[in-house]
């Protein structure tokens, strides 16, 4: 069976507009969480966010986009996808071929323009709002398809916070089954009133920078970002830079509660176990876990419980959401890039703001930047609706 390899990466988050900028922030423990400048919400006065430090108009100008119905979500996706495509040296002919697939993940989509569409819906004399076509959660994938003239299979996953992890898993399976020769897989989400108001109603937003896995954690910080990977079969990537192998993947559904996982972490346990089974690895082979680690009361305790169930001794782990905030549908792809950077540079990035372990688990994340020998890194993404996905990336 062919090995699936990563030949290109692209990323934009609150801690950088390139993979190098993101890595520099992670190495030097520089968080992107703070007061939002561009996001218009009543909550920006007292809630911190992981906002990308560019106005939507700046993003559009730098990308050469004049379409005024292109959403911030579209633009972030375009920024990251362009980087990945350039990095993998894909030609226009490659992109337009029927063997090139584009698989996206998003939860927000065009909902960041809800106010504009609502105004149109209540205005007289407007029969068809231009924002309708950019509103769905798959609109950003369609935007990329048209921009790059992608000729093959197109799909969008909306499985909450595991969306882009599932996009990567699906992309790897397309390649293994010969449905595509190359896959552009990733995800995007931008800050949106719709989601901020929803998470605020759930009372899981922290008024201070989040503290993943800390006993005194008070909830998550919302962020925004986009990341895409180029996936190819190893035999088709001859002569290319290869970042890592997509060694394993697994998903499951906790089937417990719309916005919580079970106390035993059944869904997280199964997704991690299935990823190990696909990879043909024992639990002891995992050198590091990029944890989902949202800093909510439920997630951190149940993810810890699942790690303790699966591993005789939990591997070193950390959460990068203390740098970027929770980027929702983009999180799986963003943290896939961070896992790949860890393998590439043989290093792990710390969880910020951790002081004391959760009483029931006693687990402590990595709290300092470290050089480590890494062969296999697991990345977890667990979402609302019980959607749990784990990916394993391996050193080549």
GROMACS .gro file of C-alpha atoms in nm:
model
  396
    1UNK     CA    1   0.000   0.000   0.000
    2UNK     CA    2   0.134   0.344  -0.095
    3UNK     CA    3   0.255   0.578   0.173
    4UNK     CA    4   0.074   0.915   0.183
    5UNK     CA    5   0.311   1.207   0.222
    6UNK     CA    6   0.282   1.581   0.278
    7UNK     CA    7   0.454   1.785   0.005
    8UNK     CA    8   0.326   2.133   0.082
    9UNK     CA    9   0.196   2.334   0.377
   10UNK     CA   10   0.028   2.674   0.413
   11UNK     CA   11  -0.102   2.847   0.722
   12UNK     CA   12  -0.226   3.176   0.865
   13UNK     CA   13  -0.321   3.227   1.231
   14UNK     CA   14  -0.301   3.488   1.502
   15UNK     CA   15   0.068   3.401   1.551
   16UNK     CA   16   0.182   3.436   1.193
   17UNK     CA   17   0.099   3.451   0.824
   18UNK     CA   18   0.345   3.177   0.720
   19UNK     CA   19   0.466   2.846   0.861
   20UNK     CA   20   0.799   3.009   0.955
   21UNK     CA   21   0.624   3.291   1.144
   22UNK     CA   22   0.401   3.043   1.326
   23UNK     CA   23   0.699   2.830   1.426
   24UNK     CA   24   0.892   3.133   1.552
   25UNK     CA   25   0.601   3.225   1.779
   26UNK     CA   26   0.569   2.868   1.906
   27UNK     CA   27   0.943   2.839   1.975
   28UNK     CA   28   0.951   3.169   2.163
   29UNK     CA   29   0.616   3.121   2.346
   30UNK     CA   30   0.458   3.427   2.184
   31UNK     CA   31   0.080   3.408   2.203
   32UNK     CA   32  -0.158   3.569   1.955
   33UNK     CA   33  -0.443   3.593   2.204
   34UNK     CA   34  -0.539   3.945   2.306
   35UNK     CA   35  -0.778   4.229   2.236
   36UNK     CA   36  -0.936   4.208   1.892
   37UNK     CA   37  -0.885   4.510   1.664
   38UNK     CA   38  -1.089   4.421   1.358
   39UNK     CA   39  -1.366   4.191   1.480
   40UNK     CA   40  -1.682   4.395   1.545
   41UNK     CA   41  -1.860   4.252   1.848
   42UNK     CA   42  -1.990   4.375   2.183
   43UNK     CA   43  -1.773   4.108   2.344
   44UNK     CA   44  -1.438   4.240   2.224
   45UNK     CA   45  -1.438   4.483   2.519
   46UNK     CA   46  -1.399   4.207   2.776
   47UNK     CA   47  -1.310   3.883   2.597
   48UNK     CA   48  -0.970   3.802   2.440
   49UNK     CA   49  -0.953   3.651   2.092
   50UNK     CA   50  -0.695   3.492   1.864
   51UNK     CA   51  -0.746   3.742   1.584
   52UNK     CA   52  -0.528   3.758   1.274
   53UNK     CA   53  -0.365   4.099   1.269
   54UNK     CA   54  -0.496   4.207   0.928
   55UNK     CA   55  -0.819   4.379   0.830
   56UNK     CA   56  -1.034   4.199   0.576
   57UNK     CA   57  -0.969   4.480   0.326
   58UNK     CA   58  -0.593   4.436   0.370
   59UNK     CA   59  -0.621   4.063   0.309
   60UNK     CA   60  -0.823   4.122  -0.008
   61UNK     CA   61  -0.579   4.381  -0.141
   62UNK     CA   62  -0.274   4.160  -0.075
   63UNK     CA   63  -0.443   3.867  -0.246
   64UNK     CA   64  -0.563   4.079  -0.539
   65UNK     CA   65  -0.931   4.000  -0.474
   66UNK     CA   66  -1.176   4.268  -0.589
   67UNK     CA   67  -1.495   4.063  -0.536
   68UNK     CA   68  -1.668   4.245  -0.247
   69UNK     CA   69  -1.876   3.940  -0.155
   70UNK     CA   70  -1.565   3.735  -0.081
   71UNK     CA   71  -1.579   3.673   0.294
   72UNK     CA   72  -1.297   3.692   0.546
   73UNK     CA   73  -1.326   3.312   0.560
   74UNK     CA   74  -1.272   3.291   0.181
   75UNK     CA   75  -0.966   3.517   0.202
   76UNK     CA   76  -0.800   3.329   0.488
   77UNK     CA   77  -0.854   3.002   0.302
   78UNK     CA   78  -0.706   3.149  -0.016
   79UNK     CA   79  -0.401   3.281   0.170
   80UNK     CA   80  -0.318   2.939   0.319
   81UNK     CA   81  -0.405   2.735   0.009
   82UNK     CA   82  -0.186   2.954  -0.215
   83UNK     CA   83   0.109   2.896   0.015
   84UNK     CA   84   0.058   2.520   0.016
   85UNK     CA   85   0.014   2.497  -0.362
   86UNK     CA   86   0.325   2.707  -0.423
   87UNK     CA   87   0.521   2.507  -0.166
   88UNK     CA   88   0.436   2.181  -0.344
   89UNK     CA   89   0.510   2.336  -0.683
   90UNK     CA   90   0.172   2.238  -0.832
   91UNK     CA   91   0.121   2.374  -1.184
   92UNK     CA   92  -0.198   2.513  -1.339
   93UNK     CA   93  -0.223   2.187  -1.532
   94UNK     CA   94  -0.194   1.988  -1.208
   95UNK     CA   95  -0.471   2.194  -1.047
   96UNK     CA   96  -0.713   2.169  -1.339
   97UNK     CA   97  -0.665   1.795  -1.381
   98UNK     CA   98  -0.946   1.561  -1.286
   99UNK     CA   99  -0.703   1.381  -1.054
  100UNK     CA  100  -0.662   1.681  -0.820
  101UNK     CA  101  -0.907   1.692  -0.529
  102UNK     CA  102  -0.988   1.980  -0.296
  103UNK     CA  103  -1.124   1.886   0.046
  104UNK     CA  104  -1.208   2.165   0.292
  105UNK     CA  105  -1.343   2.192   0.644
  106UNK     CA  106  -1.526   2.482   0.804
  107UNK     CA  107  -1.793   2.561   1.059
  108UNK     CA  108  -1.833   2.935   1.005
  109UNK     CA  109  -1.817   2.964   0.627
  110UNK     CA  110  -1.989   3.286   0.526
  111UNK     CA  111  -2.169   3.336   0.856
  112UNK     CA  112  -1.925   3.619   0.926
  113UNK     CA  113  -2.149   3.821   0.689
  114UNK     CA  114  -2.473   3.744   0.873
  115UNK     CA  115  -2.533   4.112   0.954
  116UNK     CA  116  -2.501   4.212   0.589
  117UNK     CA  117  -2.737   3.938   0.470
  118UNK     CA  118  -2.986   4.015   0.746
  119UNK     CA  119  -2.987   4.380   0.639
  120UNK     CA  120  -3.056   4.276   0.281
  121UNK     CA  121  -3.335   4.044   0.395
  122UNK     CA  122  -3.509   4.334   0.567
  123UNK     CA  123  -3.442   4.597   0.301
  124UNK     CA  124  -3.704   4.697   0.049
  125UNK     CA  125  -3.627   4.662  -0.319
  126UNK     CA  126  -3.369   4.382  -0.280
  127UNK     CA  127  -3.488   4.046  -0.410
  128UNK     CA  128  -3.163   3.849  -0.406
  129UNK     CA  129  -2.881   3.931  -0.163
  130UNK     CA  130  -2.531   3.889  -0.314
  131UNK     CA  131  -2.426   3.740   0.020
  132UNK     CA  132  -2.646   3.433  -0.025
  133UNK     CA  133  -2.388   3.259  -0.242
  134UNK     CA  134  -2.108   3.318   0.008
  135UNK     CA  135  -2.303   3.224   0.321
  136UNK     CA  136  -2.285   2.846   0.342
  137UNK     CA  137  -2.012   2.658   0.526
  138UNK     CA  138  -1.893   2.518   0.192
  139UNK     CA  139  -1.877   2.857   0.015
  140UNK     CA  140  -1.505   2.896   0.089
  141UNK     CA  141  -1.430   2.562  -0.078
  142UNK     CA  142  -1.627   2.669  -0.385
  143UNK     CA  143  -1.436   3.000  -0.380
  144UNK     CA  144  -1.105   2.812  -0.387
  145UNK     CA  145  -1.229   2.575  -0.659
  146UNK     CA  146  -1.315   2.867  -0.887
  147UNK     CA  147  -0.999   3.063  -0.806
  148UNK     CA  148  -0.763   2.773  -0.878
  149UNK     CA  149  -0.983   2.600  -1.139
  150UNK     CA  150  -0.960   2.270  -0.952
  151UNK     CA  151  -1.067   1.991  -1.186
  152UNK     CA  152  -1.126   1.696  -0.955
  153UNK     CA  153  -1.342   1.595  -0.662
  154UNK     CA  154  -1.455   1.879  -0.430
  155UNK     CA  155  -1.597   1.830  -0.082
  156UNK     CA  156  -1.643   2.020   0.245
  157UNK     CA  157  -1.663   1.873   0.594
  158UNK     CA  158  -1.861   2.035   0.871
  159UNK     CA  159  -1.802   1.817   1.174
  160UNK     CA  160  -1.744   2.108   1.413
  161UNK     CA  161  -1.392   2.128   1.554
  162UNK     CA  162  -1.276   1.809   1.380
  163UNK     CA  163  -1.377   1.936   1.032
  164UNK     CA  164  -1.034   1.989   0.881
  165UNK     CA  165  -0.885   1.683   1.053
  166UNK     CA  166  -1.156   1.483   0.876
  167UNK     CA  167  -1.072   1.663   0.550
  168UNK     CA  168  -0.711   1.543   0.583
  169UNK     CA  169  -0.821   1.189   0.671
  170UNK     CA  170  -1.062   1.181   0.376
  171UNK     CA  171  -0.792   1.316   0.144
  172UNK     CA  172  -0.551   1.044   0.251
  173UNK     CA  173  -0.817   0.780   0.183
  174UNK     CA  174  -0.887   0.922  -0.163
  175UNK     CA  175  -0.519   0.878  -0.246
  176UNK     CA  176  -0.496   0.528  -0.099
  177UNK     CA  177  -0.797   0.420  -0.304
  178UNK     CA  178  -0.672   0.574  -0.627
  179UNK     CA  179  -0.954   0.828  -0.654
  180UNK     CA  180  -0.708   1.119  -0.677
  181UNK     CA  181  -0.339   1.169  -0.752
  182UNK     CA  182  -0.301   1.476  -0.532
  183UNK     CA  183  -0.523   1.634  -0.267
  184UNK     CA  184  -0.541   1.987  -0.129
  185UNK     CA  185  -0.683   1.928   0.220
  186UNK     CA  186  -0.736   2.165   0.509
  187UNK     CA  187  -0.976   2.405   0.668
  188UNK     CA  188  -1.062   2.758   0.767
  189UNK     CA  189  -1.276   2.960   1.006
  190UNK     CA  190  -1.294   3.332   1.081
  191UNK     CA  191  -1.426   3.513   1.384
  192UNK     CA  192  -1.800   3.554   1.357
  193UNK     CA  193  -2.067   3.708   1.579
  194UNK     CA  194  -2.278   3.398   1.521
  195UNK     CA  195  -2.025   3.162   1.678
  196UNK     CA  196  -1.903   3.401   1.948
  197UNK     CA  197  -2.261   3.458   2.065
  198UNK     CA  198  -2.325   3.084   2.059
  199UNK     CA  199  -2.017   2.994   2.261
  200UNK     CA  200  -2.094   3.278   2.501
  201UNK     CA  201  -2.441   3.133   2.554
  202UNK     CA  202  -2.277   2.803   2.647
  203UNK     CA  203  -2.071   2.995   2.906
  204UNK     CA  204  -1.744   2.833   2.797
  205UNK     CA  205  -1.554   3.148   2.689
  206UNK     CA  206  -1.274   3.260   2.920
  207UNK     CA  207  -1.230   3.625   3.008
  208UNK     CA  208  -0.855   3.570   3.026
  209UNK     CA  209  -0.601   3.382   2.810
  210UNK     CA  210  -0.688   3.014   2.822
  211UNK     CA  211  -0.504   2.760   3.040
  212UNK     CA  212  -0.525   2.417   2.877
  213UNK     CA  213  -0.518   2.126   3.122
  214UNK     CA  214  -0.483   2.355   3.425
  215UNK     CA  215  -0.691   2.286   3.735
  216UNK     CA  216  -0.813   2.648   3.733
  217UNK     CA  217  -0.895   2.666   3.361
  218UNK     CA  218  -1.192   2.889   3.286
  219UNK     CA  219  -1.280   2.807   2.928
  220UNK     CA  220  -1.159   2.869   2.575
  221UNK     CA  221  -1.066   3.171   2.363
  222UNK     CA  222  -1.203   3.177   2.010
  223UNK     CA  223  -0.958   3.235   1.729
  224UNK     CA  224  -0.944   3.232   1.351
  225UNK     CA  225  -0.712   3.076   1.098
  226UNK     CA  226  -0.663   2.858   0.794
  227UNK     CA  227  -0.424   2.581   0.697
  228UNK     CA  228  -0.392   2.347   0.401
  229UNK     CA  229  -0.171   2.048   0.324
  230UNK     CA  230  -0.083   1.900  -0.013
  231UNK     CA  231  -0.108   1.522   0.006
  232UNK     CA  232   0.039   1.287  -0.253
  233UNK     CA  233   0.140   0.922  -0.281
  234UNK     CA  234   0.510   0.874  -0.212
  235UNK     CA  235   0.575   0.736  -0.562
  236UNK     CA  236   0.420   1.047  -0.719
  237UNK     CA  237   0.630   1.285  -0.508
  238UNK     CA  238   0.973   1.191  -0.643
  239UNK     CA  239   1.212   1.486  -0.624
  240UNK     CA  240   0.982   1.690  -0.401
  241UNK     CA  241   1.040   1.805  -0.047
  242UNK     CA  242   0.852   1.565   0.183
  243UNK     CA  243   0.754   1.703   0.521
  244UNK     CA  244   0.603   1.392   0.680
  245UNK     CA  245   0.396   1.080   0.625
  246UNK     CA  246   0.026   1.068   0.710
  247UNK     CA  247   0.071   0.741   0.895
  248UNK     CA  248  -0.265   0.694   1.064
  249UNK     CA  249  -0.611   0.837   1.110
  250UNK     CA  250  -0.922   0.744   1.297
  251UNK     CA  251  -1.257   0.898   1.384
  252UNK     CA  252  -1.549   0.807   1.602
  253UNK     CA  253  -1.856   0.959   1.758
  254UNK     CA  254  -1.890   0.986   2.132
  255UNK     CA  255  -2.272   0.984   2.099
  256UNK     CA  256  -2.310   1.129   2.448
  257UNK     CA  257  -2.411   1.498   2.436
  258UNK     CA  258  -2.440   1.776   2.172
  259UNK     CA  259  -2.156   1.981   2.320
  260UNK     CA  260  -1.973   1.752   2.566
  261UNK     CA  261  -1.786   1.424   2.556
  262UNK     CA  262  -1.851   1.144   2.804
  263UNK     CA  263  -1.659   1.135   3.132
  264UNK     CA  264  -1.470   0.826   3.013
  265UNK     CA  265  -1.375   0.996   2.685
  266UNK     CA  266  -1.514   0.709   2.480
  267UNK     CA  267  -1.505   0.899   2.149
  268UNK     CA  268  -1.153   1.038   2.198
  269UNK     CA  269  -1.032   0.694   2.311
  270UNK     CA  270  -1.174   0.524   2.002
  271UNK     CA  271  -1.044   0.784   1.756
  272UNK     CA  272  -0.691   0.760   1.899
  273UNK     CA  273  -0.703   0.378   1.903
  274UNK     CA  274  -0.829   0.357   1.545
  275UNK     CA  275  -0.553   0.594   1.429
  276UNK     CA  276  -0.296   0.367   1.594
  277UNK     CA  277  -0.454   0.060   1.433
  278UNK     CA  278  -0.444   0.216   1.084
  279UNK     CA  279  -0.083   0.322   1.142
  280UNK     CA  280   0.013  -0.023   1.268
  281UNK     CA  281   0.169   0.133   1.576
  282UNK     CA  282   0.154   0.046   1.944
  283UNK     CA  283   0.060   0.324   2.189
  284UNK     CA  284   0.421   0.329   2.312
  285UNK     CA  285   0.537   0.441   1.966
  286UNK     CA  286   0.371   0.783   1.998
  287UNK     CA  287   0.636   1.034   2.100
  288UNK     CA  288   0.413   1.339   2.142
  289UNK     CA  289   0.045   1.434   2.132
  290UNK     CA  290  -0.075   1.769   2.001
  291UNK     CA  291  -0.380   1.763   2.224
  292UNK     CA  292  -0.719   1.912   2.139
  293UNK     CA  293  -0.683   2.095   2.473
  294UNK     CA  294  -0.948   2.366   2.449
  295UNK     CA  295  -0.920   2.459   2.820
  296UNK     CA  296  -1.288   2.390   2.879
  297UNK     CA  297  -1.380   2.196   3.191
  298UNK     CA  298  -1.519   1.906   2.991
  299UNK     CA  299  -1.266   1.867   2.710
  300UNK     CA  300  -0.944   1.870   2.908
  301UNK     CA  301  -1.066   1.625   3.169
  302UNK     CA  302  -1.220   1.379   2.922
  303UNK     CA  303  -0.927   1.398   2.678
  304UNK     CA  304  -0.697   1.327   2.972
  305UNK     CA  305  -0.915   1.034   3.078
  306UNK     CA  306  -0.898   0.891   2.726
  307UNK     CA  307  -0.518   0.927   2.714
  308UNK     CA  308  -0.487   0.748   3.047
  309UNK     CA  309  -0.710   0.465   2.919
  310UNK     CA  310  -0.513   0.412   2.598
  311UNK     CA  311  -0.154   0.468   2.704
  312UNK     CA  312   0.013   0.285   2.991
  313UNK     CA  313   0.198   0.609   3.044
  314UNK     CA  314   0.062   0.918   2.870
  315UNK     CA  315   0.312   1.053   2.615
  316UNK     CA  316   0.435   1.411   2.634
  317UNK     CA  317   0.153   1.639   2.522
  318UNK     CA  318   0.062   2.006   2.490
  319UNK     CA  319  -0.209   2.231   2.347
  320UNK     CA  320  -0.128   2.512   2.104
  321UNK     CA  321  -0.471   2.672   2.154
  322UNK     CA  322  -0.303   2.888   2.418
  323UNK     CA  323  -0.128   3.058   2.121
  324UNK     CA  324  -0.397   3.073   1.851
  325UNK     CA  325  -0.722   3.039   2.039
  326UNK     CA  326  -0.963   2.773   1.922
  327UNK     CA  327  -0.985   2.806   1.545
  328UNK     CA  328  -1.281   2.563   1.529
  329UNK     CA  329  -1.306   2.402   1.184
  330UNK     CA  330  -0.951   2.509   1.101
  331UNK     CA  331  -0.801   2.365   1.419
  332UNK     CA  332  -0.733   2.017   1.283
  333UNK     CA  333  -0.535   2.149   0.986
  334UNK     CA  334  -0.359   2.424   1.183
  335UNK     CA  335  -0.243   2.172   1.440
  336UNK     CA  336  -0.151   1.922   1.170
  337UNK     CA  337   0.095   2.185   1.043
  338UNK     CA  338   0.228   2.231   1.398
  339UNK     CA  339   0.269   1.853   1.434
  340UNK     CA  340   0.459   1.843   1.105
  341UNK     CA  341   0.682   2.133   1.215
  342UNK     CA  342   0.755   1.941   1.537
  343UNK     CA  343   0.867   1.638   1.333
  344UNK     CA  344   1.063   1.846   1.086
  345UNK     CA  345   1.257   2.035   1.354
  346UNK     CA  346   1.252   1.761   1.624
  347UNK     CA  347   1.101   1.989   1.885
  348UNK     CA  348   0.784   2.032   2.090
  349UNK     CA  349   0.601   2.351   2.180
  350UNK     CA  350   0.477   2.430   2.527
  351UNK     CA  351   0.130   2.479   2.668
  352UNK     CA  352   0.108   2.834   2.801
  353UNK     CA  353  -0.036   2.940   3.140
  354UNK     CA  354  -0.037   2.591   3.296
  355UNK     CA  355   0.029   2.577   3.672
  356UNK     CA  356  -0.147   2.285   3.842
  357UNK     CA  357  -0.273   1.950   3.718
  358UNK     CA  358  -0.639   1.849   3.716
  359UNK     CA  359  -0.700   1.658   4.040
  360UNK     CA  360  -0.870   1.358   3.880
  361UNK     CA  361  -0.596   1.294   3.619
  362UNK     CA  362  -0.270   1.443   3.746
  363UNK     CA  363  -0.149   1.493   3.388
  364UNK     CA  364   0.092   1.778   3.317
  365UNK     CA  365   0.149   1.910   2.963
  366UNK     CA  366   0.486   2.021   2.832
  367UNK     CA  367   0.542   2.373   2.967
  368UNK     CA  368   0.876   2.460   2.807
  369UNK     CA  369   0.998   2.451   2.449
  370UNK     CA  370   1.207   2.136   2.411
  371UNK     CA  371   1.418   1.957   2.155
  372UNK     CA  372   1.306   1.593   2.138
  373UNK     CA  373   1.363   1.286   1.921
  374UNK     CA  374   1.029   1.244   1.744
  375UNK     CA  375   0.922   0.970   1.505
  376UNK     CA  376   0.544   0.972   1.545
  377UNK     CA  377   0.321   1.263   1.653
  378UNK     CA  378  -0.053   1.231   1.715
  379UNK     CA  379  -0.286   1.529   1.667
  380UNK     CA  380  -0.632   1.526   1.826
  381UNK     CA  381  -0.942   1.719   1.718
  382UNK     CA  382  -1.265   1.667   1.911
  383UNK     CA  383  -1.582   1.856   1.820
  384UNK     CA  384  -1.939   1.924   1.916
  385UNK     CA  385  -2.181   1.651   1.826
  386UNK     CA  386  -1.931   1.395   1.956
  387UNK     CA  387  -1.714   1.422   1.642
  388UNK     CA  388  -1.368   1.294   1.735
  389UNK     CA  389  -1.071   1.257   1.498
  390UNK     CA  390  -0.707   1.170   1.552
  391UNK     CA  391  -0.427   1.191   1.297
  392UNK     CA  392  -0.075   1.046   1.319
  393UNK     CA  393   0.212   1.208   1.131
  394UNK     CA  394   0.547   1.030   1.105
  395UNK     CA  395   0.904   1.130   1.027
  396UNK     CA  396   1.027   1.035   0.680
   0.00000   0.00000   0.00000
